[in-house]
mmCIF file of C-alpha atoms in Angstrom:
data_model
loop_
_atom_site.group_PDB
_atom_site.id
_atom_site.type_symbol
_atom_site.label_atom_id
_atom_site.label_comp_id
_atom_site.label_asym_id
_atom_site.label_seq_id
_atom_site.Cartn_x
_atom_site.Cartn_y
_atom_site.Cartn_z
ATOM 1 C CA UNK A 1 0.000 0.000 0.000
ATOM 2 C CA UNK A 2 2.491 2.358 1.043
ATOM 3 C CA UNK A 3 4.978 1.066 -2.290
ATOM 4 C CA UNK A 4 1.663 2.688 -4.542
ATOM 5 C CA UNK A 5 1.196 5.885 -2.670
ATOM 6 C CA UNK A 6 4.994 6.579 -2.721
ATOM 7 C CA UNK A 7 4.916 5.734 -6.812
ATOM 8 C CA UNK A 8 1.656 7.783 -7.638
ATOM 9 C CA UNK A 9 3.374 10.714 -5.745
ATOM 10 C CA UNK A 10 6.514 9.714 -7.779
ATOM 11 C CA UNK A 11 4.474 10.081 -10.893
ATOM 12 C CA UNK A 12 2.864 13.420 -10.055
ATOM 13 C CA UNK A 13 6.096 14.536 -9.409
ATOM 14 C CA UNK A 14 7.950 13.766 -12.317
ATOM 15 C CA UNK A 15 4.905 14.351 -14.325
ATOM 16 C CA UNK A 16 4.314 17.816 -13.140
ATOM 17 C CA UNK A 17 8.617 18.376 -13.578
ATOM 18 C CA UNK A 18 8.089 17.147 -17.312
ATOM 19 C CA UNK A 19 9.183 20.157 -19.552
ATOM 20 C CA UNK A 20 5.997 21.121 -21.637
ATOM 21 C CA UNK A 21 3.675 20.089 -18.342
ATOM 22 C CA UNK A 22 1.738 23.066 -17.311
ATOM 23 C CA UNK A 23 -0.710 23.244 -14.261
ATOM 24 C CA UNK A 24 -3.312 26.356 -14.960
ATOM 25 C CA UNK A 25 -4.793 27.636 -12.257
ATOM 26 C CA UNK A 26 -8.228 29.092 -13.205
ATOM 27 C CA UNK A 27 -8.029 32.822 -12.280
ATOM 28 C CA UNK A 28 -10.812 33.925 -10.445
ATOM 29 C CA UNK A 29 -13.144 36.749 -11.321
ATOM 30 C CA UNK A 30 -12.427 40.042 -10.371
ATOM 31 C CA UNK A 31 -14.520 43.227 -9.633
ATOM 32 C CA UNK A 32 -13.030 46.629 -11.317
ATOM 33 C CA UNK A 33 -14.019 49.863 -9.530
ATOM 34 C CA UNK A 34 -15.181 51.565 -12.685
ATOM 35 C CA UNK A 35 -14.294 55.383 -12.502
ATOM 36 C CA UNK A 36 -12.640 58.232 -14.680
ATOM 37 C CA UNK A 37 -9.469 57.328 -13.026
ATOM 38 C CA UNK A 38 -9.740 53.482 -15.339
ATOM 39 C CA UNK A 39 -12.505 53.876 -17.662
ATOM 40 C CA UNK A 40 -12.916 56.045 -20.549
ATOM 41 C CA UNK A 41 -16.507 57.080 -21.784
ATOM 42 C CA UNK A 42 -17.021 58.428 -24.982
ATOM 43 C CA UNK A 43 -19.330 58.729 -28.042
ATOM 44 C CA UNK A 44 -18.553 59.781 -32.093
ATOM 45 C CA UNK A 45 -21.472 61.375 -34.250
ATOM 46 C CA UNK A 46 -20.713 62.443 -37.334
ATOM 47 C CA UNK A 47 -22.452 66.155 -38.407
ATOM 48 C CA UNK A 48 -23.780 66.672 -41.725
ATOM 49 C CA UNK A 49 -22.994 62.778 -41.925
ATOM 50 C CA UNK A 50 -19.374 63.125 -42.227
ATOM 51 C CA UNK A 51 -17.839 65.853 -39.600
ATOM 52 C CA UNK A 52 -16.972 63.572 -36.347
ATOM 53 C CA UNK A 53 -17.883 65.359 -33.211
ATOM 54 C CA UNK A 54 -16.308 63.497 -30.494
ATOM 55 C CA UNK A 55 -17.328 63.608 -26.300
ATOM 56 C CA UNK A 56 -16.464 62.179 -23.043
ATOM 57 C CA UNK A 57 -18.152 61.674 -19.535
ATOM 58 C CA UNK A 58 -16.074 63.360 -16.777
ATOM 59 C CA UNK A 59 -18.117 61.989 -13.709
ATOM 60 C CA UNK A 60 -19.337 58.417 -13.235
ATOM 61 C CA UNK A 61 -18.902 55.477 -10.822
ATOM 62 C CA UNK A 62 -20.103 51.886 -11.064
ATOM 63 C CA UNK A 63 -18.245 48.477 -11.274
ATOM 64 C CA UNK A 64 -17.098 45.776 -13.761
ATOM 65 C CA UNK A 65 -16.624 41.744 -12.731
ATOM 66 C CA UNK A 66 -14.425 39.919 -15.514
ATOM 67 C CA UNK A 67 -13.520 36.588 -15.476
ATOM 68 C CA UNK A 68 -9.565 36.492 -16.991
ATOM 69 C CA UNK A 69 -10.313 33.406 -18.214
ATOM 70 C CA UNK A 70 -12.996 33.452 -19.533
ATOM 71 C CA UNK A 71 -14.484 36.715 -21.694
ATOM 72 C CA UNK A 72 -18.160 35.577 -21.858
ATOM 73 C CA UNK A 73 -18.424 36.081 -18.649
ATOM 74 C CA UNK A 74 -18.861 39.256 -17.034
ATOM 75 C CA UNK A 75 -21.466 42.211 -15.203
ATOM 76 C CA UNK A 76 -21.182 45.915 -15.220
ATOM 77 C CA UNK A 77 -23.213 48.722 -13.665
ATOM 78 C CA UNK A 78 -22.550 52.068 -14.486
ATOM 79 C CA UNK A 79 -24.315 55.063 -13.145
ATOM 80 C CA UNK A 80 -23.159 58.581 -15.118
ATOM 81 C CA UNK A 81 -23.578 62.334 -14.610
ATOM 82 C CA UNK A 82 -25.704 63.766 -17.266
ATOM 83 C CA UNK A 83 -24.008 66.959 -16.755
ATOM 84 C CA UNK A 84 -20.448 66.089 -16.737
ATOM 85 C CA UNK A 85 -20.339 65.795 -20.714
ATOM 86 C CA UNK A 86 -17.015 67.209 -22.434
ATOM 87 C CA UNK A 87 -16.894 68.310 -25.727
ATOM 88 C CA UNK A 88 -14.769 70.442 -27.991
ATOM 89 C CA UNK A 89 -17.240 72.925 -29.017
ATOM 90 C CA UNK A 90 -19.110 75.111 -26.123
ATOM 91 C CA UNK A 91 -22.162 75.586 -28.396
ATOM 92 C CA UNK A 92 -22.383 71.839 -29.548
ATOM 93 C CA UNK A 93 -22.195 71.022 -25.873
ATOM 94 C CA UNK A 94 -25.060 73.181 -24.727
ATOM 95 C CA UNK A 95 -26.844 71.544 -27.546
ATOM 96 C CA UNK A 96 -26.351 68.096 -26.329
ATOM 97 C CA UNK A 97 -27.504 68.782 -22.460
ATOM 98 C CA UNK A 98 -30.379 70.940 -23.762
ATOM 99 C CA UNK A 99 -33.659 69.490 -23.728
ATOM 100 C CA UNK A 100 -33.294 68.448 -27.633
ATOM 101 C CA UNK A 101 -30.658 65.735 -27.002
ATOM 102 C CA UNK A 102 -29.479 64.303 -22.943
ATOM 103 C CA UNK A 103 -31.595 66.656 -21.302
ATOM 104 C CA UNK A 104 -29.300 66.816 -18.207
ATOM 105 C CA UNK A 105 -31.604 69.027 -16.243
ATOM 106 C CA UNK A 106 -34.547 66.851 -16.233
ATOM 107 C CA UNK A 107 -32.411 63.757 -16.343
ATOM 108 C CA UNK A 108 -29.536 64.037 -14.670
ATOM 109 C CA UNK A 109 -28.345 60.616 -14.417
ATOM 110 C CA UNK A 110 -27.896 57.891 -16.916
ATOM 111 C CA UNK A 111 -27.498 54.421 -15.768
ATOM 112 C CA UNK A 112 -26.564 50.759 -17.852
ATOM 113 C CA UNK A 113 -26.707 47.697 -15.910
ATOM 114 C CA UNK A 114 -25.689 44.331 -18.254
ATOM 115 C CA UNK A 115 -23.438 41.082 -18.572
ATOM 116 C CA UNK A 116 -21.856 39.469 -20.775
ATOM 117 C CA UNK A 117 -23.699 36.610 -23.122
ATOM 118 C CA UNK A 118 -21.556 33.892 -24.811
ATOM 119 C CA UNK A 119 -22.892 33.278 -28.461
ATOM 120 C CA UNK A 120 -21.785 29.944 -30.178
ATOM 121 C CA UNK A 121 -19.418 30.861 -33.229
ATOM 122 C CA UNK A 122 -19.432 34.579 -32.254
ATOM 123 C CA UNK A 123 -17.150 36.781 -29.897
ATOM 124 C CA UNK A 124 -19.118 37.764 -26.849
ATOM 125 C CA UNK A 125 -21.454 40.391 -25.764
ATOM 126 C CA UNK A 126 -22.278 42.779 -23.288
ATOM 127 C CA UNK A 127 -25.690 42.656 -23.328
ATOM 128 C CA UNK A 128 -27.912 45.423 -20.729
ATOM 129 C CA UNK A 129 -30.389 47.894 -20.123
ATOM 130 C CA UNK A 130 -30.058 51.569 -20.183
ATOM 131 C CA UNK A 131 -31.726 54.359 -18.610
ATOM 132 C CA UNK A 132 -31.396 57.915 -20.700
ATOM 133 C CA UNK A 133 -33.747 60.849 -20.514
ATOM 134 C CA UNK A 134 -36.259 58.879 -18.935
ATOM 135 C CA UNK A 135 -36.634 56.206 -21.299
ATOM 136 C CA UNK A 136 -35.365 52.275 -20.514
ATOM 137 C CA UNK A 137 -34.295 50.606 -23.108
ATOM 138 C CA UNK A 138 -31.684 47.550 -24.463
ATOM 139 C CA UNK A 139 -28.633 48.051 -25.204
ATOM 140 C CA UNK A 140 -25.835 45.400 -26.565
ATOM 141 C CA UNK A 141 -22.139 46.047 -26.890
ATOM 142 C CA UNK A 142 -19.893 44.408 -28.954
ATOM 143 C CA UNK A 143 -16.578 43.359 -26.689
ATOM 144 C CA UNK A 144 -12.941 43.386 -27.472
ATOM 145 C CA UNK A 145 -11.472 41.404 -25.019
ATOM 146 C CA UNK A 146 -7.990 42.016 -23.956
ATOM 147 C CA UNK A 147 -5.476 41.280 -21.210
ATOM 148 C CA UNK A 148 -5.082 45.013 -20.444
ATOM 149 C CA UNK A 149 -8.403 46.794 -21.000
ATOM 150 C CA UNK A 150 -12.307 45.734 -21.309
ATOM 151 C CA UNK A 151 -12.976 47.685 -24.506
ATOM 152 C CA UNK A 152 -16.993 47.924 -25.954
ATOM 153 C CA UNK A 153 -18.692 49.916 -28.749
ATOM 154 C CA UNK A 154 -21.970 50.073 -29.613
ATOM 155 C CA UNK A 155 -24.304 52.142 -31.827
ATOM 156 C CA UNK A 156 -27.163 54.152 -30.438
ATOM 157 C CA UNK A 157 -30.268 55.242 -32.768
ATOM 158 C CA UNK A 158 -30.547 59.067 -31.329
ATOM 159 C CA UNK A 159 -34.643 59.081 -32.466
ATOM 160 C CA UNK A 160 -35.416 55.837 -30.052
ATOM 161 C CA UNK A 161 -34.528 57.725 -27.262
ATOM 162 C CA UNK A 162 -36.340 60.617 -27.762
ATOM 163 C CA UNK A 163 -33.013 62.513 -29.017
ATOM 164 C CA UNK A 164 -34.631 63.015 -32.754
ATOM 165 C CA UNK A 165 -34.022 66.929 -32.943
ATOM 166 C CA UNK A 166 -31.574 68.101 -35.827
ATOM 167 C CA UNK A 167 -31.352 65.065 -37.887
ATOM 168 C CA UNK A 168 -29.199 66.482 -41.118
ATOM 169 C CA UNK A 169 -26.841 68.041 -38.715
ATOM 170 C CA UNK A 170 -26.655 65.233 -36.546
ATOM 171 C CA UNK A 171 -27.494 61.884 -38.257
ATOM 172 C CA UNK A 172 -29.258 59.372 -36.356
ATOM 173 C CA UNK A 173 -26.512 57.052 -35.034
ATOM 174 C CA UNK A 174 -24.004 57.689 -32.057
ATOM 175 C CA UNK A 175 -21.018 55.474 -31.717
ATOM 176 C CA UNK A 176 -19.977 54.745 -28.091
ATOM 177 C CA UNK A 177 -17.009 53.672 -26.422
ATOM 178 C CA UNK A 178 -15.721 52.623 -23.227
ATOM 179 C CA UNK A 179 -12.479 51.395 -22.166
ATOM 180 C CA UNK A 180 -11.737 50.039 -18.771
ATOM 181 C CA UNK A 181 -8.097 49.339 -18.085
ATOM 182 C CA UNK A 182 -7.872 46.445 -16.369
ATOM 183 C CA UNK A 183 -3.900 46.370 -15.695
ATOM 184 C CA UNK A 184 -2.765 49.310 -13.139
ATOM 185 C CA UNK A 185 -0.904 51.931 -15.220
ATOM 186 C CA UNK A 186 2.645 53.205 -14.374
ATOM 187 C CA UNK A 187 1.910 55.877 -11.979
ATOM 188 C CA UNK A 188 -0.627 53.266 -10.020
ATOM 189 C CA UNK A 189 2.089 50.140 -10.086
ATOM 190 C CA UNK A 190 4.614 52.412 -8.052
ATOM 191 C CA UNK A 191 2.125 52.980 -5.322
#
């Protein structure tokens, strides 16, 4: 009895000491703060169908679980400030917080809750509901997963969420993006 014990910890040994013979630990998921200090928020519209007009959120907090090993699994909640909306042009941004377009007065928050869905023979999405200007509504991402940063885009139609004002200057599609780093950068890794 104790001859087999001593061989089948032999084996182990010498298997697990074979060159080639790797032992992967499944990482376990991990919850992301999400703020402006990791996570970029940001849209593209194009005026006049071909002028891109580019903005950011400057103020939001929420929280993104990931699973390293596995990218069709994950949850996020965001919650953002309506008002904290950067863009390059003063005038275009008073435009988009006006009651036309986000409407941050009346609506001051915007919210997406979602997860990840695994489709057979397709990368993975971040499928979730979003709250805008009063309306709820779905909303699926497309996700590029990555070692260093949860990246998603999606498309918004502007007229489904009661955002139809302007349509020649400001076509009816908004692009979004947001990047979460998921590796601490330089200045974070010295801490």
């Amino acid at each position: 009895m104790i001859g087999r014990r001593r061989r089948g910890i032999a084996f182990w040994l010498l298997l697990l000491a074979w060159p080639g013979f790797v032992v992967v630990a499944r990482a376990a998921p991990r919850t992301i703060a999400v703020s402006p200090d990791n996570t970029d928020i940001g849209f593209r519209l194009y005026l006049f169908g071909f002028v891109p007009l580019d903005g950011h959120f400057t103020r939001f907090v929420g929280s993104l679980t990931v699973d390293p090993a596995d990218s069709g699994h994950c949850s996020v909640t965001v919650r953002v400030d309506t008002a904290s909306l950067v863009m390059p042009n003063k005038e275009a941004l008073k435009i988009a917080l006006g009651a036309d377009f986000l409407d941050a007065v009346d609506f001051p928050t915007l919210a997406y809750d979602g997860a990840c869905r695994a489709i057979q023979g397709a990368p993975p999405r971040l499928e979730g509901v979003l709250v805008m200007r009063g309306r709820t509504g779905p909303l699926a991402f497309s996700l590029q997963p990555g070692a260093a940063a949860f990246v998603v885009s999606a498309v918004l139609h502007r007229a489904a969420w009661g955002m139809g004002a302007h349509p020649l200057l400001a076509g009816d599609t908004i692009r979004l993006r947001v990047t979460t780093r998921l590796l601490p950068s330089a200045r974070e890794a010295a801490h």
